[in-house]
């Protein structure tokens, strides 16, 4: 594999997101860079990049079973960790020089324990502590943890993380986030020029390639999208997807159609990873800590429920969403409860919501399609009734 | 004007022809599914047309529903079975607001508004413990024909328990009870109770609004219906047509509405 500059940006995104390994990693490895995998959106890519490493957000792409990892987990652990660890035990992550975890989710935490217990490569395994609450004291504590992380990663790569270098890299990541925000602005169009599945692939690509390459892809994509023909019907139902980890392209493809499109997300892969800028005027570690803990994020931060609800409401209003889908993984303790909070909130506001629960790479496409289609018919009826056209 | 609704489910295929001039059902047919959805839809539609004494050219519009709706052998509209069961039951009886549909592969609770349109719904999760397929397997284990299971179960006094957490656990419980010499009627009664109690969980999520009906193949099992009535403390309203046909009827109703819109 090699990076082909003549490739269409959509085909690059499709290729990179459909595989764990990609040509960008190969080039980085050939250039002597270390590739560090990480499991959670709370891990600051800026520090890894500033230490001269290539960050890669770990996913179970291509997994067809979790046979090998089943013995390490309880039946109530989520399918993301079972499939991802299965890939690890199968050698799919052997190209990694290090793997980072965060104390954000109990399931991922157990994956860290099992990774150590099985002594599975890479030998550099690190878990960073993330507070559940986001008061000043917690942010101060988190700054110390980020510095500890920088020291550990520097030990692996042999490159010190200077504040100047970190500030420079923060600027690059902010540029990437701004470009992504511009693409999200285009999704306000009726119909949007890009589907939810394509956005998922884009998010996966951005977390798999060097930040500067990600910026180039985003710039090219932005140009393409400005002139792109509609990809769905003009009156397609506009949905907000909010969820824990999701990555299965087939699952996403089953949820969308010409008549149903996701125009925004509030999940740990999209906005949960990319929303919010790091303040470039501030001390870089403090600025990173503030952004990570106070942006839109996952239910790990228990004192930010209202911020998350406000964030989703803002998206619903600005992107003119017709309804919300909470698509959590089976046994995801965070999102099962957050899904319920969303359900209650939507009920209060009389806003349509569908709670789905699925297993990663677990099939069941027929039932999922029935649910989403019935829901879209319900939403369409509501829209028609509101506009005085009557129901179906 | 004639509209045809075709519902290809996981166990049975159903079709209905509605005469839209007088809102009457002209013909209907129910059959077990064949090896693929296309064959099933083609056969059930042909047999329904034969009963009506019509050819497909005389049908003004077709709508298909159910798991096989995308593979209908004739050009048709598509609608999910949830919307179809909702409108089908409402069209059959306008007072209906809650539909408990237990089919071969899944169970659903559907709430409809004053126009028969879906206002809320909930489906079972992947497990087949509360579905027709499980009843079929368990009746085989008991050595009973499926259509006899309900009648036998009604003779039971409800002294036994069968798990409803998982289809396989249900089967294991049934085998254990059979080996310990329990009466077939008591085991059948426990099975019906377990299925009803499983469905109760999703009824509670959607809520109950009168009138309530049961649709789908399992609605024909009087024991499951009775246990559900007891557990939920409700009385099901009887529909004027075969409740297993509600999906196909709903599809035909959507076909006629779609036709009306096109004519206008």
XYZ file of N, CA and C in Angstrom, chain B residues 138 141-143 158-164 168-194:
114
model
N -41.335 -25.216 21.086
C -41.718 -25.843 22.355
C -42.896 -26.794 22.173
N -41.430 -29.924 21.115
C -40.837 -30.646 22.253
C -41.913 -31.383 23.040
N -43.095 -30.774 23.125
C -44.188 -31.392 23.885
C -44.934 -32.445 23.070
N -44.594 -32.564 21.795
C -45.287 -33.514 20.926
C -46.669 -33.035 20.532
N -51.845 -23.697 36.021
C -50.817 -22.680 36.264
C -49.976 -22.948 37.486
N -49.563 -24.216 37.656
C -48.786 -24.555 38.861
C -47.284 -24.591 38.612
N -46.881 -24.489 37.352
C -45.456 -24.642 37.032
C -44.856 -23.336 36.517
N -43.525 -23.278 36.587
C -42.817 -22.105 36.066
C -41.849 -22.520 34.969
N -41.792 -21.703 33.921
C -40.799 -21.887 32.863
C -40.092 -20.552 32.698
N -38.767 -20.600 32.542
C -38.000 -19.349 32.383
C -38.432 -18.605 31.130
N -38.380 -17.276 31.176
C -38.653 -16.540 29.942
C -37.476 -15.638 29.572
N -33.572 -20.763 24.762
C -32.928 -22.059 25.031
C -33.207 -22.498 26.469
N -33.168 -21.522 27.405
C -33.477 -21.865 28.801
C -34.922 -22.354 28.914
N -35.801 -21.733 28.117
C -37.205 -22.170 28.130
C -37.280 -23.635 27.726
N -36.576 -23.964 26.665
C -36.617 -25.341 26.158
C -36.043 -26.313 27.195
N -34.948 -25.882 27.852
C -34.350 -26.747 28.875
C -35.328 -26.985 30.020
N -36.044 -25.928 30.417
C -37.039 -26.056 31.489
C -38.143 -27.027 31.086
N -38.580 -26.895 29.822
C -39.660 -27.757 29.338
C -39.213 -29.220 29.363
N -37.996 -29.477 28.895
C -37.486 -30.862 28.885
C -37.385 -31.401 30.321
N -36.907 -30.555 31.227
C -36.793 -30.970 32.634
C -38.172 -31.323 33.210
N -39.159 -30.498 32.920
C -40.510 -30.753 33.446
C -41.109 -32.022 32.843
N -40.836 -32.236 31.544
C -41.359 -33.450 30.901
C -40.747 -34.692 31.538
N -39.431 -34.622 31.768
C -38.736 -35.777 32.368
C -39.222 -36.064 33.780
N -39.632 -34.995 34.467
C -40.097 -35.222 35.844
C -41.575 -35.632 35.868
N -42.134 -35.872 34.690
C -43.480 -36.442 34.614
C -44.618 -35.451 34.789
N -44.364 -34.168 34.612
C -45.448 -33.183 34.767
C -46.434 -33.311 33.607
N -47.658 -32.898 33.874
C -48.705 -33.007 32.855
C -48.417 -32.071 31.681
N -48.710 -32.541 30.470
C -48.485 -31.727 29.272
C -49.270 -30.412 29.356
N -50.499 -30.497 29.861
C -51.327 -29.275 29.927
C -50.699 -28.245 30.873
N -50.089 -28.738 31.967
C -49.467 -27.809 32.922
C -48.226 -27.160 32.307
N -47.443 -27.968 31.571
C -46.233 -27.411 30.936
C -46.652 -26.402 29.870
N -47.665 -26.762 29.079
C -48.143 -25.851 28.021
C -48.634 -24.543 28.635
N -49.311 -24.669 29.776
C -49.820 -23.481 30.477
C -48.648 -22.601 30.926
N -47.600 -23.247 31.464
C -46.423 -22.498 31.936
C -45.712 -21.799 30.777
N -45.688 -22.466 29.619
C -45.056 -21.863 28.435
C -45.832 -20.592 28.044
N -47.146 -20.703 27.980
C -47.983 -19.548 27.579
C -47.787 -18.393 28.556
N -47.729 -18.750 29.842
C -47.561 -17.733 30.872
C -46.199 -17.032 30.717
N -45.175 -17.839 30.399
C -43.824 -17.279 30.255
C -43.762 -16.322 29.059
